[in-house]
C-alpha atoms as a PDB file:
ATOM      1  CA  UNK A   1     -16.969 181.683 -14.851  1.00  0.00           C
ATOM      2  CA  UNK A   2     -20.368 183.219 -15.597  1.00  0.00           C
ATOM      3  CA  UNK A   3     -18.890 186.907 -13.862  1.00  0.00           C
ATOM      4  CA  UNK A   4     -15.921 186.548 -16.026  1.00  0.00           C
ATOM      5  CA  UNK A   5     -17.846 186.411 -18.978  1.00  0.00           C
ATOM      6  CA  UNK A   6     -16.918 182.138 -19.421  1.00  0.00           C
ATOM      7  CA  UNK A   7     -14.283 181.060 -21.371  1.00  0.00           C
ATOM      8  CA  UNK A   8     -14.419 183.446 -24.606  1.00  0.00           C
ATOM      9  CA  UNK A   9     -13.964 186.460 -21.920  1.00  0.00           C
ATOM     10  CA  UNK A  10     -11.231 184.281 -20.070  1.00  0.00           C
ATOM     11  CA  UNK A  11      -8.927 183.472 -23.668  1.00  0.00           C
ATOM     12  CA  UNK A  12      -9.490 187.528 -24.015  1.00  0.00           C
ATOM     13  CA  UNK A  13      -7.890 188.573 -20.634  1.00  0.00           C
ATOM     14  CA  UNK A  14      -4.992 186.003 -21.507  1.00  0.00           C
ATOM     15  CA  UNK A  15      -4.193 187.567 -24.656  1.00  0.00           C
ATOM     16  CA  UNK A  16      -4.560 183.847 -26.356  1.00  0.00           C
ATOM     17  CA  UNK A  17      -6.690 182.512 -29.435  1.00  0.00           C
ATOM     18  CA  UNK A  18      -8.775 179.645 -28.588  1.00  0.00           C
ATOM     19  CA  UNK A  19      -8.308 178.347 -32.000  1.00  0.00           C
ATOM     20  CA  UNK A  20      -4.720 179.939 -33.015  1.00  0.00           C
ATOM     21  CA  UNK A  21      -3.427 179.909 -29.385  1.00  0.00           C
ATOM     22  CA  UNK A  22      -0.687 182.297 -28.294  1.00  0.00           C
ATOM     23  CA  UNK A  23       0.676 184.293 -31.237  1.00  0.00           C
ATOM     24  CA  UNK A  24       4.543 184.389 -31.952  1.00  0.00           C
ATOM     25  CA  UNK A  25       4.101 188.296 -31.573  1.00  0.00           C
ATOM     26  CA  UNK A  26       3.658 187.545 -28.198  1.00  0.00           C
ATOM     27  CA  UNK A  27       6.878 187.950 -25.511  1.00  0.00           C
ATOM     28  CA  UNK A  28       6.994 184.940 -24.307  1.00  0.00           C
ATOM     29  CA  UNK A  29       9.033 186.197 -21.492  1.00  0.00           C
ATOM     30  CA  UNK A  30       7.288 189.100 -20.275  1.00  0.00           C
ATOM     31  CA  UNK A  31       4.150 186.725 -20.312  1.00  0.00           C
ATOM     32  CA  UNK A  32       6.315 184.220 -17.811  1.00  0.00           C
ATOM     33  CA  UNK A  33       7.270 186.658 -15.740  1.00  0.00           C
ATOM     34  CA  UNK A  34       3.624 188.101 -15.067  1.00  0.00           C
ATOM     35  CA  UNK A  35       2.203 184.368 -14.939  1.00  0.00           C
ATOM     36  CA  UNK A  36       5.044 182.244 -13.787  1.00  0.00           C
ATOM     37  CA  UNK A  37       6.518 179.350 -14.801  1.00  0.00           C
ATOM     38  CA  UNK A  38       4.357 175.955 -14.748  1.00  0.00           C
ATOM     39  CA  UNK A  39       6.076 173.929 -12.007  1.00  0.00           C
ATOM     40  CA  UNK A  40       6.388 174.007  -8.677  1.00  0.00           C
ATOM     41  CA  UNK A  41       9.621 174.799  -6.936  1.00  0.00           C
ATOM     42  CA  UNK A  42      11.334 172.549  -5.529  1.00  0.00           C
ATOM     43  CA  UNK A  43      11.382 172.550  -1.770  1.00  0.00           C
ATOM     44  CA  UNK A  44      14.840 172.825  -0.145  1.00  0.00           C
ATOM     45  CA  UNK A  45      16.518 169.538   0.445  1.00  0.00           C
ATOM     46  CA  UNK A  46      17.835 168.656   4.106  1.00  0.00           C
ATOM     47  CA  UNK A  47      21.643 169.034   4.518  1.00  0.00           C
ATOM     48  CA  UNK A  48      23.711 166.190   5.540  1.00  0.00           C
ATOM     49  CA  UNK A  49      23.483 167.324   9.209  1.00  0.00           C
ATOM     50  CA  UNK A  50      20.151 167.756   9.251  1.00  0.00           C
ATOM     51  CA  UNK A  51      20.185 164.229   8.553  1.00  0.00           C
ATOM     52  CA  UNK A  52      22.802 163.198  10.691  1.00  0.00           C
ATOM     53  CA  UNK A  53      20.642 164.732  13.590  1.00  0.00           C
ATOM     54  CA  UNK A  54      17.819 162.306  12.363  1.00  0.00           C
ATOM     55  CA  UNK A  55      19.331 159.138  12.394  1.00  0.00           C
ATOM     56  CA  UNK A  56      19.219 159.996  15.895  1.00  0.00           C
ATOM     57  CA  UNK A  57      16.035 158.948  16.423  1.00  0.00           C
ATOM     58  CA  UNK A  58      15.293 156.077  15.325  1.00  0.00           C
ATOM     59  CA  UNK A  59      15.132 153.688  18.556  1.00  0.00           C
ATOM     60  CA  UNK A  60      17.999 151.541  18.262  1.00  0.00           C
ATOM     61  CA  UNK A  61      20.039 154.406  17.509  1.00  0.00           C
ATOM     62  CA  UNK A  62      18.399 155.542  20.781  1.00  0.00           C
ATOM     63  CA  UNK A  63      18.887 152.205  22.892  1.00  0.00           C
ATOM     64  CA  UNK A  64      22.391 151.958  21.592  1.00  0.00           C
ATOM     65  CA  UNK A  65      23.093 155.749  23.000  1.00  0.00           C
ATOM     66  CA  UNK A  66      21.506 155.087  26.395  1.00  0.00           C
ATOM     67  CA  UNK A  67      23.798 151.897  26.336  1.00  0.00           C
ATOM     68  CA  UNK A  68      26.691 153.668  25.693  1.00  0.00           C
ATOM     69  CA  UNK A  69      26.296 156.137  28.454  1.00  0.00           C
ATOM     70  CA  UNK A  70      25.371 153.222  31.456  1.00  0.00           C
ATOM     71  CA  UNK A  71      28.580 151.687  30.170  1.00  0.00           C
ATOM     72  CA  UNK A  72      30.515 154.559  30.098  1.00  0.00           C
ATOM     73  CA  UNK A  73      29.365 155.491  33.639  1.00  0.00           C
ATOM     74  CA  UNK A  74      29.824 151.972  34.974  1.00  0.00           C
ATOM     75  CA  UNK A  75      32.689 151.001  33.316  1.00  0.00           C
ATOM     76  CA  UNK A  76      34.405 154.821  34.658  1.00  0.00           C
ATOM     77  CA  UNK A  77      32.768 153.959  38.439  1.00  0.00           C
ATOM     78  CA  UNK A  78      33.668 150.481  38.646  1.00  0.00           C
ATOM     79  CA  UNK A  79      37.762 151.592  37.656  1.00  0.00           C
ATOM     80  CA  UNK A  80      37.707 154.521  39.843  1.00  0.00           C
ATOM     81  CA  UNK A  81      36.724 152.189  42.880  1.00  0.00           C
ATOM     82  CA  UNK A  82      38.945 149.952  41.993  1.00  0.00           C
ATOM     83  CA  UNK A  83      42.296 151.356  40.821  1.00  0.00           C
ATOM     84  CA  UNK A  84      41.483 155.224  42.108  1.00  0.00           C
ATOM     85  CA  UNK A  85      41.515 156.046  38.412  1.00  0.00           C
ATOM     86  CA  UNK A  86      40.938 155.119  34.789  1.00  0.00           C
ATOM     87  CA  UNK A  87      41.959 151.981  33.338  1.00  0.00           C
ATOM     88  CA  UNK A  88      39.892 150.060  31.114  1.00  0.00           C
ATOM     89  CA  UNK A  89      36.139 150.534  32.155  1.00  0.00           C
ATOM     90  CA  UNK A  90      35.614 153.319  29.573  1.00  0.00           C
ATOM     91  CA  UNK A  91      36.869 151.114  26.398  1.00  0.00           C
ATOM     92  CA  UNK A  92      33.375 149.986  26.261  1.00  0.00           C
ATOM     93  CA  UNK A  93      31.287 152.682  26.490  1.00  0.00           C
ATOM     94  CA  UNK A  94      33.272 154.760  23.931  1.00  0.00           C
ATOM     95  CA  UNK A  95      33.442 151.085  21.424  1.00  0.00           C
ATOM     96  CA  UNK A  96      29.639 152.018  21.869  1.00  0.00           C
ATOM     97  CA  UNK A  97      29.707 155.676  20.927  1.00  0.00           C
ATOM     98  CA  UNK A  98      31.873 155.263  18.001  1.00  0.00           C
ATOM     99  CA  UNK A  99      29.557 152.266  16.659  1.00  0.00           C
ATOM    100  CA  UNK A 100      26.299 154.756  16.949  1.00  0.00           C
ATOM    101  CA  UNK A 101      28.225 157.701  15.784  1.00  0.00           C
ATOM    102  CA  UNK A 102      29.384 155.147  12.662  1.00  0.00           C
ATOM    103  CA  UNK A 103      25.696 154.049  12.038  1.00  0.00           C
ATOM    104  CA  UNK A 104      24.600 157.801  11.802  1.00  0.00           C
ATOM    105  CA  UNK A 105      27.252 158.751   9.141  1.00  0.00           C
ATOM    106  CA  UNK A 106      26.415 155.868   6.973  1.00  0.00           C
ATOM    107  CA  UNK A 107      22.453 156.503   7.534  1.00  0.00           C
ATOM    108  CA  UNK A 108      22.961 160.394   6.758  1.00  0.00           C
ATOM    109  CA  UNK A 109      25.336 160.066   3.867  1.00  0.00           C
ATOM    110  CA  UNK A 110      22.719 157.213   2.438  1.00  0.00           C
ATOM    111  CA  UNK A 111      20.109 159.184   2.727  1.00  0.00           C
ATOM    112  CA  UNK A 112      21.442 162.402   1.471  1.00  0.00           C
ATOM    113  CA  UNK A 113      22.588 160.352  -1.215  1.00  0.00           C
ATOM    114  CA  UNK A 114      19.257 159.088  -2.313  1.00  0.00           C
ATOM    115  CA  UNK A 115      17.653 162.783  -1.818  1.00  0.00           C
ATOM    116  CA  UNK A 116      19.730 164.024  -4.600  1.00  0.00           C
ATOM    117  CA  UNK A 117      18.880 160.948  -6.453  1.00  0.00           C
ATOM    118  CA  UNK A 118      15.490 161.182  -6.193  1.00  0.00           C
ATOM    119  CA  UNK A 119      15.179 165.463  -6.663  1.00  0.00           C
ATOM    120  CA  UNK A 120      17.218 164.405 -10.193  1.00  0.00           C
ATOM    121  CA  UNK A 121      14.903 161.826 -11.369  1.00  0.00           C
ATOM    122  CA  UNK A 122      11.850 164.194  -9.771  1.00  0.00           C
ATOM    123  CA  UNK A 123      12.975 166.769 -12.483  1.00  0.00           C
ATOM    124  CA  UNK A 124      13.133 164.579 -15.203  1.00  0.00           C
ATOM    125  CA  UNK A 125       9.929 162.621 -14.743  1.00  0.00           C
ATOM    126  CA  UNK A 126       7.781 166.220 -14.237  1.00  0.00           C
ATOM    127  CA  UNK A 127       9.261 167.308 -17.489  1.00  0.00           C
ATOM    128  CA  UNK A 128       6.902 165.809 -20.544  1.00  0.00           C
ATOM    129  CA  UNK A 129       6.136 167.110 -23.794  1.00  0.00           C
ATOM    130  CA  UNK A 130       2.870 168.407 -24.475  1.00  0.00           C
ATOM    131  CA  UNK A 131       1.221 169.726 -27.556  1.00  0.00           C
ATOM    132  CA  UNK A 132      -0.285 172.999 -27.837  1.00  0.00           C
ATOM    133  CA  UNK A 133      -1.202 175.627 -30.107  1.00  0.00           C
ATOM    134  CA  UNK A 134       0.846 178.394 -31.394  1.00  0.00           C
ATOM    135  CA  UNK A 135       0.855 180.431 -34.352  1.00  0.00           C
ATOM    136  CA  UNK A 136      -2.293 178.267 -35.296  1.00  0.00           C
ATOM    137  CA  UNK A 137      -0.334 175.162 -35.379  1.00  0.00           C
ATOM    138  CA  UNK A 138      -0.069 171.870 -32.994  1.00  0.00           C
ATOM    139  CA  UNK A 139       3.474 172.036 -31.673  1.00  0.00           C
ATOM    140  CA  UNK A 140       5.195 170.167 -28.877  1.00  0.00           C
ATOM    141  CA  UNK A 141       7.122 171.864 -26.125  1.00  0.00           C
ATOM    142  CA  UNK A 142       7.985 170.675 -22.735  1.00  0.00           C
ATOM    143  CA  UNK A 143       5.466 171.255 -19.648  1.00  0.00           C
ATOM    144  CA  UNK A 144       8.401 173.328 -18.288  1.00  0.00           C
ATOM    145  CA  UNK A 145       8.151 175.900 -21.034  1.00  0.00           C
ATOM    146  CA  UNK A 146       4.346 175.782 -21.128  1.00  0.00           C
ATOM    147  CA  UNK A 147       2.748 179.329 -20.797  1.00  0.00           C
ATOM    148  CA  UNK A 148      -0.507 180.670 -19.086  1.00  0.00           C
ATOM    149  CA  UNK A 149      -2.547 181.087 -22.189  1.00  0.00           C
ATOM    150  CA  UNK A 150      -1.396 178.019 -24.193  1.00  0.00           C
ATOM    151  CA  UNK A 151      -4.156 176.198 -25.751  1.00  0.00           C
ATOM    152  CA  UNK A 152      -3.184 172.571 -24.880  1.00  0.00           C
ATOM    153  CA  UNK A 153      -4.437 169.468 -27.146  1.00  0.00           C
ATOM    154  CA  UNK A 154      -5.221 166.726 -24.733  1.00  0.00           C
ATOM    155  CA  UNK A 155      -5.661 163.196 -26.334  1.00  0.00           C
ATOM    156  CA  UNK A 156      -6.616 159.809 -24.451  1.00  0.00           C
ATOM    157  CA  UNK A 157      -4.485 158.845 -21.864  1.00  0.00           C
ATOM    158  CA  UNK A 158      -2.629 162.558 -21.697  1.00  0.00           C
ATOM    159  CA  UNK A 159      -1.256 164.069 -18.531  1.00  0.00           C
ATOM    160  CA  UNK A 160      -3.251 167.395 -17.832  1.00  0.00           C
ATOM    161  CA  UNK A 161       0.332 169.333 -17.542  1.00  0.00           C
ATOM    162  CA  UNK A 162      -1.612 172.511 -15.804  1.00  0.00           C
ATOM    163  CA  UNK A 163      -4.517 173.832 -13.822  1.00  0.00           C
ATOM    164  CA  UNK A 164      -7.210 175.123 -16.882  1.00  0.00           C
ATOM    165  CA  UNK A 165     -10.681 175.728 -18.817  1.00  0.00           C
ATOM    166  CA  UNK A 166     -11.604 173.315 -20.963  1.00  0.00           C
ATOM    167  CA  UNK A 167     -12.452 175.263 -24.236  1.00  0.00           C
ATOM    168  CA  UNK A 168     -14.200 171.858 -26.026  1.00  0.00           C
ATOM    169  CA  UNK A 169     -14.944 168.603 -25.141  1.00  0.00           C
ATOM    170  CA  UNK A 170     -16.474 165.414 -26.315  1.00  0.00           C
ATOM    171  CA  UNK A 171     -16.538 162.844 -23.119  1.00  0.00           C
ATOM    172  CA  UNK A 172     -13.733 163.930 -21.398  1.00  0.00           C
ATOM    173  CA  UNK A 173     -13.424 162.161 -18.240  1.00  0.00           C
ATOM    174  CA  UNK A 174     -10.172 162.629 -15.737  1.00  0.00           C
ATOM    175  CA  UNK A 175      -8.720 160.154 -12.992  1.00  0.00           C
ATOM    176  CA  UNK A 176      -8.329 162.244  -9.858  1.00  0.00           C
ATOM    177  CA  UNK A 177      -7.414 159.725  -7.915  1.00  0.00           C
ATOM    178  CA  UNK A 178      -3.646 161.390  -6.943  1.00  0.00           C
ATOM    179  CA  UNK A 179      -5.227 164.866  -6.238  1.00  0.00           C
ATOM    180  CA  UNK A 180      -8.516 162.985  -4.039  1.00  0.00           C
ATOM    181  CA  UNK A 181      -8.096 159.460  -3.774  1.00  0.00           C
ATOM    182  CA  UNK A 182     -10.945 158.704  -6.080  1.00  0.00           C
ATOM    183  CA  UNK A 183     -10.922 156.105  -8.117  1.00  0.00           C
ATOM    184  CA  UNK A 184     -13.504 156.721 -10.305  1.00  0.00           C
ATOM    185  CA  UNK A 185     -13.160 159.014 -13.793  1.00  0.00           C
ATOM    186  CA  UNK A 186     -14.626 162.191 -13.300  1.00  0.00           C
ATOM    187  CA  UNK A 187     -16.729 163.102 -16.631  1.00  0.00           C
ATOM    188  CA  UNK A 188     -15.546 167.001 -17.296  1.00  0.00           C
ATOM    189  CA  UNK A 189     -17.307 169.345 -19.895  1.00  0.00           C
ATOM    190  CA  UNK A 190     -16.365 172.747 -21.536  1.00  0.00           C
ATOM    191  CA  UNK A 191     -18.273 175.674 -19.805  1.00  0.00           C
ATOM    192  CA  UNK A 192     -21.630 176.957 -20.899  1.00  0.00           C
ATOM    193  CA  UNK A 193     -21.972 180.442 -20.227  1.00  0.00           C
ATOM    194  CA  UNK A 194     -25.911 179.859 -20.973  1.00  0.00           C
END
């Protein structure tokens, strides 16, 4: 912070106001495409045959297949021994197969199911409302439209919505506990370039 020249030179590389915040002269825009946009992407879900293929390996899945194939093989032995072909033997076997094969549709369709349940609610629950200023004035816009060089207003028991300096402070403390595991608050001050 100290090489950058602390947070007065930081707000002046970002083009922002630490009182007035980001002016409405500003493109918004061109500012999100140097910058970025303030979420992360989402990473690509698995397809339904990718979780197909997993079901497979759970270990009753596993026993059951291993089943399936003794039974096959006996059950084809014993009627070849028997009646010099195939007569009933393989009914098992195959009853087997389709029963595992039946499991792993119903596991992969479940799950694949729930994965687009859960990426739906994901988006919805990362996307709060934060307030920040603009033009010089407190307004609220979602953490999805949020822009490197917003000044954010943080009150007790606020989200922080993005990494940042903290321009002012009077006992700010933080719970880090998703990011370290810490339980504790962490007491957090504004820089002091002295």
């Amino acid at each position: 912070m100290k090489k950058l020249g602390g947070t007065t030179r930081i707000v002046e590389l970002l083009r922002s106001d630490a009182v007035n915040g980001l002016s409405a002269r500003d493109d918004y825009s061109a500012r999100e495409a140097t910058f970025g946009k303030n979420h992360m992407p989402m990473p690509d879900p698995k397809s339904w045959l990718e979780l197909f293929i997993e079901s497979f390996e759970d270990t009753t899945v596993l026993i059951l297949s291993a089943a399936a194939i003794v039974s096959l093989a006996v059950g084809c032995y014993d009627d070849y021994n028997k009646h010099g072909g195939l007569e009933k033997g393989w009914i098992e076997g195959v009853a087997i197969i389709v029963a595992v094969l039946i499991v792993g549709v119903v596991t992969a369709t479940n799950d694949f199911s729930k994965a687009q349940q859960f990426a739906r609610l994901n988006v919805i629950n990362e996307d709060i409302t934060v307030k920040v200023v603009r033009d010089g004035s407190l307004q609220e816009v979602s953490t999805r439209t949020l822009l490197v060089g917003d000044v954010v207003s943080l009150e007790a028991g606020d989200k922080v919505p993005a990494d940042g300096v903290l321009l002012m402070s009077s006992d700010t403390e933080t719970n880090e506990a998703a990011l370290t595991g810490e339980p504790d608050d962490k007491p957090k001050a504004a820089f002091d370039p002295t």
